[in-house]
Structures are given as C-alpha cells and as structure tokens.
Amino acid sequence: MLTATVMTQIFREGPITAHRIRGAIVVYLLLGLMWSFAYDLIALQFPGAFSFSASLEPGAGSLQAKLTYFSFVTLTTVGYGDITVVHSVARPLVILEALTGQLFPAILIARLVSLEIAHREGKQIPSAKDIQT
C-alpha cells in the first residue's frame, strides 16, 4: 500500500522535484523488499527452493537477510550466482523480478521526463485513468 501511495505522488502533475525523485528511489527499494518477502515465503513453503554457495551456508546470516540480498542482486540484474533458484515455483518469480528491475527504471525515467517537459510547456499529460476511459 505504501508503494502505491508513493507512486501516486510521484506521477501527479507538476514539476519534478527532488522529493519525487527520492520517492521513485524508495519505490524501487520497496519493490526489492517485497520480492525478498515473497522469496522468504517460498523458502518456508518449499525448503531447498534456493541453493546457497558455501560462503552463504547456515551461520552466515539469517535466511531473510540472504533472500533480501538475492532480491536486490536479481532486481539490479547483477546475478553473482552465489544463490541460485532450484524450485520451479521460484523461477518465474525471479524472472519477473529481473524484468521489473529492467523495465521499472526505464518506464519511470520516461514518465518523469515527459511530466517535466509537459510542466515546462504548460501541457497536461493524460493519466492512467484518462487513458482507460
């Protein structure tokens, strides 16, 4: 809910301010945390769904911390390979997160730039509600 609230503030009409840019960064970080909680649920439901390298075996931190690390590595599409997905339930989610990590910043930047240009020129950019009706 917090993510949706921040998104509505980011995409409202008006000039693009530093607060809106910070809000966009917060949304990106919240996406990473949401994915990590989804991975935690999968790991609890399907033990062994993720394979950890020797440096990340038990005792090297909590499962939630490891999955948060994995989530941000996946979201940024760095993919170090020290945590791999083993279970077929988790694979589509990992792919979806990687796609989100690529598309969200691109779409976000394009939208913010178009809002700023429209604000400077005094035009009104149609919202998602206007497009649907």
Short mmCIF file of N, CA and C in Angstrom, two decimals:
data_model
loop_
_atom_site.label_atom_id
_atom_site.label_comp_id
_atom_site.label_asym_id
_atom_site.label_seq_id
_atom_site.Cartn_x
_atom_site.Cartn_y
_atom_site.Cartn_z
N MET A 1 0.81 -1.17 0.00
CA MET A 1 0.00 0.00 0.00
C MET A 1 0.87 1.26 0.00
N LEU A 2 1.97 1.18 0.74
CA LEU A 2 2.89 2.31 0.77
C LEU A 2 3.46 2.59 -0.62
N THR A 3 3.78 1.52 -1.34
CA THR A 3 4.33 1.67 -2.69
C THR A 3 3.33 2.38 -3.60
N ALA A 4 2.07 1.97 -3.53
CA ALA A 4 1.03 2.59 -4.37
C ALA A 4 0.85 4.06 -4.00
N THR A 5 0.88 4.37 -2.72
CA THR A 5 0.73 5.75 -2.27
C THR A 5 1.87 6.63 -2.78
N VAL A 6 3.07 6.13 -2.66
CA VAL A 6 4.23 6.90 -3.12
C VAL A 6 4.18 7.06 -4.64
N MET A 7 3.77 6.01 -5.35
CA MET A 7 3.68 6.09 -6.81
C MET A 7 2.69 7.17 -7.25
N THR A 8 1.55 7.28 -6.57
CA THR A 8 0.59 8.32 -6.96
C THR A 8 1.18 9.71 -6.76
N GLN A 9 2.00 9.88 -5.73
CA GLN A 9 2.63 11.18 -5.51
C GLN A 9 3.73 11.46 -6.54
N ILE A 10 4.41 10.43 -6.94
CA ILE A 10 5.47 10.59 -7.94
C ILE A 10 4.89 11.04 -9.28
N PHE A 11 3.78 10.44 -9.68
CA PHE A 11 3.22 10.67 -11.01
C PHE A 11 2.15 11.75 -11.06
N ARG A 12 1.95 12.50 -9.99
CA ARG A 12 0.97 13.58 -10.04
C ARG A 12 1.51 14.71 -10.93
N GLU A 13 0.63 15.57 -11.33
CA GLU A 13 1.03 16.68 -12.19
C GLU A 13 1.91 17.65 -11.42
N GLY A 14 2.69 18.40 -12.16
CA GLY A 14 3.53 19.41 -11.54
C GLY A 14 4.99 19.17 -11.84
N PRO A 15 5.82 20.06 -11.31
CA PRO A 15 7.26 19.94 -11.57
C PRO A 15 7.86 18.72 -10.89
N ILE A 16 8.89 18.20 -11.49
CA ILE A 16 9.61 17.07 -10.91
C ILE A 16 10.60 17.65 -9.90
N THR A 17 10.38 17.33 -8.64
CA THR A 17 11.21 17.85 -7.56
C THR A 17 12.13 16.76 -7.03
N ALA A 18 13.04 17.16 -6.18
CA ALA A 18 13.93 16.18 -5.54
C ALA A 18 13.14 15.20 -4.69
N HIS A 19 12.04 15.65 -4.10
CA HIS A 19 11.21 14.74 -3.30
C HIS A 19 10.60 13.64 -4.17
N ARG A 20 10.20 13.99 -5.37
CA ARG A 20 9.63 12.99 -6.27
C ARG A 20 10.69 12.00 -6.73
N ILE A 21 11.88 12.47 -6.96
CA ILE A 21 12.97 11.57 -7.36
C ILE A 21 13.29 10.62 -6.20
N ARG A 22 13.35 11.17 -4.99
CA ARG A 22 13.59 10.31 -3.82
C ARG A 22 12.46 9.29 -3.65
N GLY A 23 11.23 9.72 -3.92
CA GLY A 23 10.10 8.80 -3.85
C GLY A 23 10.24 7.66 -4.84
N ALA A 24 10.73 7.96 -6.04
CA ALA A 24 10.94 6.92 -7.05
C ALA A 24 12.00 5.93 -6.58
N ILE A 25 13.04 6.43 -5.93
CA ILE A 25 14.08 5.54 -5.39
C ILE A 25 13.49 4.67 -4.29
N VAL A 26 12.66 5.26 -3.44
CA VAL A 26 12.02 4.50 -2.36
C VAL A 26 11.16 3.38 -2.93
N VAL A 27 10.42 3.67 -3.99
CA VAL A 27 9.58 2.64 -4.61
C VAL A 27 10.44 1.50 -5.13
N TYR A 28 11.55 1.82 -5.75
CA TYR A 28 12.46 0.78 -6.26
C TYR A 28 12.97 -0.10 -5.12
N LEU A 29 13.34 0.52 -4.00
CA LEU A 29 13.80 -0.23 -2.84
C LEU A 29 12.68 -1.05 -2.22
N LEU A 30 11.47 -0.50 -2.18
CA LEU A 30 10.34 -1.25 -1.66
C LEU A 30 10.02 -2.47 -2.53
N LEU A 31 10.19 -2.32 -3.84
CA LEU A 31 9.99 -3.48 -4.73
C LEU A 31 10.96 -4.60 -4.37
N GLY A 32 12.22 -4.24 -4.14
CA GLY A 32 13.20 -5.25 -3.75
C GLY A 32 12.83 -5.94 -2.45
N LEU A 33 12.32 -5.18 -1.49
CA LEU A 33 11.91 -5.79 -0.22
C LEU A 33 10.67 -6.67 -0.38
N MET A 34 9.73 -6.24 -1.23
CA MET A 34 8.55 -7.07 -1.46
C MET A 34 8.93 -8.41 -2.08
N TRP A 35 9.85 -8.37 -3.03
CA TRP A 35 10.30 -9.62 -3.65
C TRP A 35 11.01 -10.50 -2.62
N SER A 36 11.79 -9.90 -1.75
CA SER A 36 12.52 -10.71 -0.76
C SER A 36 11.54 -11.42 0.18
N PHE A 37 10.44 -10.75 0.53
CA PHE A 37 9.44 -11.41 1.38
C PHE A 37 8.74 -12.53 0.62
N ALA A 38 8.51 -12.33 -0.68
CA ALA A 38 7.92 -13.41 -1.49
C ALA A 38 8.86 -14.61 -1.53
N TYR A 39 10.17 -14.35 -1.68
CA TYR A 39 11.14 -15.45 -1.69
C TYR A 39 11.19 -16.14 -0.33
N ASP A 40 11.05 -15.38 0.73
CA ASP A 40 11.05 -15.96 2.07
C ASP A 40 9.86 -16.90 2.24
N LEU A 41 8.69 -16.49 1.74
CA LEU A 41 7.52 -17.37 1.80
C LEU A 41 7.75 -18.65 1.01
N ILE A 42 8.36 -18.53 -0.16
CA ILE A 42 8.64 -19.71 -0.97
C ILE A 42 9.63 -20.61 -0.25
N ALA A 43 10.67 -20.03 0.33
CA ALA A 43 11.68 -20.83 1.04
C ALA A 43 11.09 -21.54 2.25
N LEU A 44 10.13 -20.91 2.92
CA LEU A 44 9.48 -21.55 4.06
C LEU A 44 8.53 -22.65 3.61
N GLN A 45 7.85 -22.43 2.49
CA GLN A 45 6.90 -23.43 1.98
C GLN A 45 7.62 -24.59 1.29
N PHE A 46 8.70 -24.29 0.60
CA PHE A 46 9.45 -25.31 -0.14
C PHE A 46 10.92 -25.26 0.30
N PRO A 47 11.25 -25.93 1.38
CA PRO A 47 12.66 -25.92 1.83
C PRO A 47 13.57 -26.44 0.72
N GLY A 48 14.68 -25.79 0.54
CA GLY A 48 15.61 -26.18 -0.52
C GLY A 48 15.29 -25.53 -1.85
N ALA A 49 14.36 -24.56 -1.88
CA ALA A 49 14.00 -23.89 -3.13
C ALA A 49 15.14 -23.04 -3.66
N PHE A 50 16.04 -22.64 -2.75
CA PHE A 50 17.20 -21.84 -3.13
C PHE A 50 18.46 -22.57 -2.70
N SER A 51 19.45 -22.52 -3.55
CA SER A 51 20.73 -23.15 -3.25
C SER A 51 21.75 -22.05 -2.94
N PHE A 52 22.43 -22.18 -1.81
CA PHE A 52 23.38 -21.17 -1.36
C PHE A 52 24.81 -21.69 -1.52
N SER A 53 25.71 -20.81 -1.92
CA SER A 53 27.11 -21.19 -2.03
C SER A 53 27.67 -21.40 -0.63
N ALA A 54 28.87 -21.94 -0.54
CA ALA A 54 29.48 -22.25 0.74
C ALA A 54 29.61 -21.02 1.64
N SER A 55 29.86 -19.86 1.06
CA SER A 55 30.02 -18.65 1.87
C SER A 55 28.70 -18.18 2.47
N LEU A 56 27.57 -18.67 1.95
CA LEU A 56 26.26 -18.25 2.46
C LEU A 56 25.51 -19.37 3.17
N GLU A 57 26.17 -20.45 3.49
CA GLU A 57 25.53 -21.55 4.19
C GLU A 57 25.09 -21.11 5.59
N PRO A 58 24.31 -21.94 6.28
CA PRO A 58 23.81 -21.58 7.61
C PRO A 58 24.94 -21.07 8.52
N GLY A 59 24.60 -20.06 9.29
CA GLY A 59 25.58 -19.44 10.16
C GLY A 59 26.14 -18.16 9.56
N ALA A 60 25.91 -17.93 8.29
CA ALA A 60 26.42 -16.72 7.63
C ALA A 60 25.35 -15.64 7.57
N GLY A 61 24.33 -15.73 8.41
CA GLY A 61 23.25 -14.74 8.44
C GLY A 61 21.90 -15.42 8.33
N SER A 62 20.84 -14.66 8.58
CA SER A 62 19.50 -15.23 8.55
C SER A 62 19.06 -15.49 7.11
N LEU A 63 18.06 -16.34 6.99
CA LEU A 63 17.51 -16.64 5.67
C LEU A 63 16.93 -15.39 5.04
N GLN A 64 16.23 -14.59 5.84
CA GLN A 64 15.63 -13.36 5.30
C GLN A 64 16.70 -12.41 4.78
N ALA A 65 17.81 -12.29 5.47
CA ALA A 65 18.90 -11.41 5.01
C ALA A 65 19.49 -11.93 3.70
N LYS A 66 19.66 -13.23 3.60
CA LYS A 66 20.20 -13.81 2.36
C LYS A 66 19.24 -13.59 1.19
N LEU A 67 17.94 -13.74 1.45
CA LEU A 67 16.97 -13.58 0.38
C LEU A 67 16.78 -12.11 0.01
N THR A 68 16.98 -11.22 0.96
CA THR A 68 16.95 -9.79 0.63
C THR A 68 18.14 -9.45 -0.27
N TYR A 69 19.29 -9.97 0.07
CA TYR A 69 20.48 -9.80 -0.77
C TYR A 69 20.22 -10.35 -2.17
N PHE A 70 19.66 -11.57 -2.23
CA PHE A 70 19.35 -12.20 -3.52
C PHE A 70 18.37 -11.35 -4.32
N SER A 71 17.36 -10.80 -3.63
CA SER A 71 16.36 -9.99 -4.30
C SER A 71 16.98 -8.77 -4.96
N PHE A 72 17.84 -8.07 -4.25
CA PHE A 72 18.43 -6.86 -4.83
C PHE A 72 19.46 -7.19 -5.91
N VAL A 73 20.14 -8.31 -5.78
CA VAL A 73 21.05 -8.75 -6.83
C VAL A 73 20.26 -9.08 -8.09
N THR A 74 19.09 -9.68 -7.91
CA THR A 74 18.23 -10.01 -9.04
C THR A 74 17.58 -8.77 -9.62
N LEU A 75 17.07 -7.89 -8.76
CA LEU A 75 16.40 -6.67 -9.21
C LEU A 75 17.33 -5.80 -10.05
N THR A 76 18.57 -5.74 -9.65
CA THR A 76 19.55 -4.95 -10.40
C THR A 76 20.20 -5.75 -11.52
N THR A 77 19.81 -6.99 -11.66
CA THR A 77 20.32 -7.95 -12.66
C THR A 77 21.83 -8.09 -12.62
N VAL A 78 22.38 -8.02 -11.43
CA VAL A 78 23.82 -8.26 -11.27
C VAL A 78 24.10 -9.76 -11.37
N GLY A 79 23.37 -10.56 -10.60
CA GLY A 79 23.46 -12.01 -10.68
C GLY A 79 24.82 -12.60 -10.40
N TYR A 80 25.26 -12.51 -9.16
CA TYR A 80 26.57 -13.05 -8.81
C TYR A 80 26.64 -14.57 -8.87
N GLY A 81 25.52 -15.24 -8.70
CA GLY A 81 25.49 -16.69 -8.79
C GLY A 81 25.74 -17.41 -7.48
N ASP A 82 25.89 -16.68 -6.38
CA ASP A 82 26.11 -17.34 -5.10
C ASP A 82 24.81 -17.87 -4.48
N ILE A 83 23.68 -17.43 -4.99
CA ILE A 83 22.39 -18.01 -4.63
C ILE A 83 21.69 -18.34 -5.94
N THR A 84 21.25 -19.58 -6.06
CA THR A 84 20.56 -19.98 -7.28
C THR A 84 19.19 -20.54 -6.94
N VAL A 85 18.30 -20.45 -7.89
CA VAL A 85 16.94 -20.93 -7.71
C VAL A 85 16.89 -22.38 -8.14
N VAL A 86 16.34 -23.23 -7.27
CA VAL A 86 16.28 -24.65 -7.55
C VAL A 86 14.85 -25.09 -7.85
N HIS A 87 13.88 -24.53 -7.15
CA HIS A 87 12.49 -24.97 -7.26
C HIS A 87 11.78 -24.26 -8.42
N SER A 88 10.91 -25.00 -9.09
CA SER A 88 10.20 -24.46 -10.26
C SER A 88 9.19 -23.38 -9.90
N VAL A 89 8.75 -23.32 -8.66
CA VAL A 89 7.81 -22.27 -8.24
C VAL A 89 8.51 -20.92 -8.17
N ALA A 90 9.76 -20.92 -7.76
CA ALA A 90 10.50 -19.66 -7.58
C ALA A 90 11.05 -19.11 -8.90
N ARG A 91 11.31 -19.95 -9.86
CA ARG A 91 11.94 -19.49 -11.11
C ARG A 91 11.15 -18.39 -11.83
N PRO A 92 9.84 -18.57 -12.03
CA PRO A 92 9.10 -17.49 -12.72
C PRO A 92 9.13 -16.16 -11.94
N LEU A 93 9.11 -16.25 -10.62
CA LEU A 93 9.17 -15.03 -9.82
C LEU A 93 10.50 -14.31 -9.98
N VAL A 94 11.57 -15.08 -10.05
CA VAL A 94 12.89 -14.49 -10.23
C VAL A 94 12.99 -13.82 -11.60
N ILE A 95 12.45 -14.46 -12.60
CA ILE A 95 12.44 -13.86 -13.94
C ILE A 95 11.61 -12.59 -13.94
N LEU A 96 10.45 -12.63 -13.30
CA LEU A 96 9.60 -11.44 -13.23
C LEU A 96 10.29 -10.30 -12.48
N GLU A 97 11.01 -10.62 -11.42
CA GLU A 97 11.73 -9.57 -10.71
C GLU A 97 12.84 -8.97 -11.57
N ALA A 98 13.55 -9.80 -12.30
CA ALA A 98 14.61 -9.29 -13.17
C ALA A 98 14.03 -8.38 -14.26
N LEU A 99 12.89 -8.77 -14.81
CA LEU A 99 12.23 -7.92 -15.80
C LEU A 99 11.77 -6.60 -15.18
N THR A 100 11.23 -6.69 -13.97
CA THR A 100 10.82 -5.49 -13.25
C THR A 100 12.01 -4.58 -13.01
N GLY A 101 13.13 -5.17 -12.65
CA GLY A 101 14.34 -4.39 -12.40
C GLY A 101 14.84 -3.66 -13.64
N GLN A 102 14.57 -4.21 -14.80
CA GLN A 102 14.98 -3.55 -16.05
C GLN A 102 13.95 -2.54 -16.53
N LEU A 103 12.67 -2.91 -16.46
CA LEU A 103 11.63 -2.07 -17.03
C LEU A 103 11.22 -0.91 -16.14
N PHE A 104 11.18 -1.13 -14.83
CA PHE A 104 10.73 -0.07 -13.92
C PHE A 104 11.55 1.21 -14.06
N PRO A 105 12.89 1.14 -13.98
CA PRO A 105 13.64 2.40 -14.12
C PRO A 105 13.45 3.06 -15.50
N ALA A 106 13.39 2.25 -16.54
CA ALA A 106 13.23 2.82 -17.89
C ALA A 106 11.88 3.52 -18.04
N ILE A 107 10.82 2.87 -17.61
CA ILE A 107 9.49 3.45 -17.70
C ILE A 107 9.37 4.65 -16.76
N LEU A 108 9.92 4.52 -15.58
CA LEU A 108 9.87 5.60 -14.60
C LEU A 108 10.57 6.85 -15.12
N ILE A 109 11.76 6.69 -15.64
CA ILE A 109 12.51 7.83 -16.16
C ILE A 109 11.77 8.47 -17.33
N ALA A 110 11.24 7.65 -18.22
CA ALA A 110 10.49 8.19 -19.35
C ALA A 110 9.27 8.97 -18.89
N ARG A 111 8.57 8.44 -17.92
CA ARG A 111 7.37 9.14 -17.41
C ARG A 111 7.74 10.44 -16.71
N LEU A 112 8.77 10.41 -15.88
CA LEU A 112 9.18 11.63 -15.18
C LEU A 112 9.67 12.70 -16.15
N VAL A 113 10.40 12.29 -17.16
CA VAL A 113 10.86 13.26 -18.16
C VAL A 113 9.67 13.86 -18.90
N SER A 114 8.71 13.03 -19.30
CA SER A 114 7.54 13.55 -20.00
C SER A 114 6.72 14.47 -19.11
N LEU A 115 6.60 14.16 -17.82
CA LEU A 115 5.90 15.05 -16.89
C LEU A 115 6.61 16.39 -16.77
N GLU A 116 7.92 16.37 -16.69
CA GLU A 116 8.69 17.61 -16.56
C GLU A 116 8.58 18.46 -17.82
N ILE A 117 8.68 17.83 -18.98
CA ILE A 117 8.55 18.57 -20.25
C ILE A 117 7.16 19.17 -20.36
N ALA A 118 6.14 18.38 -20.02
CA ALA A 118 4.77 18.89 -20.08
C ALA A 118 4.57 20.04 -19.11
N HIS A 119 5.15 19.94 -17.93
CA HIS A 119 5.04 21.03 -16.96
C HIS A 119 5.70 22.30 -17.48
N ARG A 120 6.85 22.17 -18.07
CA ARG A 120 7.57 23.34 -18.61
C ARG A 120 6.82 23.99 -19.76
N GLU A 121 6.14 23.16 -20.56
CA GLU A 121 5.41 23.70 -21.71
C GLU A 121 3.97 24.05 -21.37
N GLY A 122 3.54 23.73 -20.14
CA GLY A 122 2.18 24.05 -19.71
C GLY A 122 1.12 23.11 -20.24
N LYS A 123 1.52 21.93 -20.71
CA LYS A 123 0.58 20.94 -21.22
C LYS A 123 0.18 20.00 -20.10
N GLN A 124 -0.91 19.27 -20.34
CA GLN A 124 -1.36 18.28 -19.38
C GLN A 124 -1.15 16.89 -19.98
N ILE A 125 -0.42 16.05 -19.24
CA ILE A 125 -0.19 14.66 -19.66
C ILE A 125 -1.37 13.82 -19.19
N PRO A 126 -1.96 13.00 -20.06
CA PRO A 126 -3.07 12.16 -19.60
C PRO A 126 -2.62 11.16 -18.56
N SER A 127 -3.46 10.98 -17.55
CA SER A 127 -3.16 10.00 -16.50
C SER A 127 -3.64 8.63 -16.96
N ALA A 128 -3.35 7.61 -16.17
CA ALA A 128 -3.79 6.26 -16.49
C ALA A 128 -5.31 6.19 -16.49
N LYS A 129 -5.97 6.94 -15.62
CA LYS A 129 -7.45 6.96 -15.59
C LYS A 129 -8.01 7.53 -16.87
N ASP A 130 -7.39 8.60 -17.39
CA ASP A 130 -7.86 9.21 -18.63
C ASP A 130 -7.71 8.28 -19.81
N ILE A 131 -6.65 7.51 -19.84
CA ILE A 131 -6.38 6.59 -20.94
C ILE A 131 -7.40 5.45 -20.95
N GLN A 132 -7.80 4.97 -19.76
CA GLN A 132 -8.71 3.84 -19.67
C GLN A 132 -10.13 4.22 -20.06
N THR A 133 -10.51 5.48 -19.87
CA THR A 133 -11.90 5.88 -20.18
C THR A 133 -12.07 6.30 -21.60
#
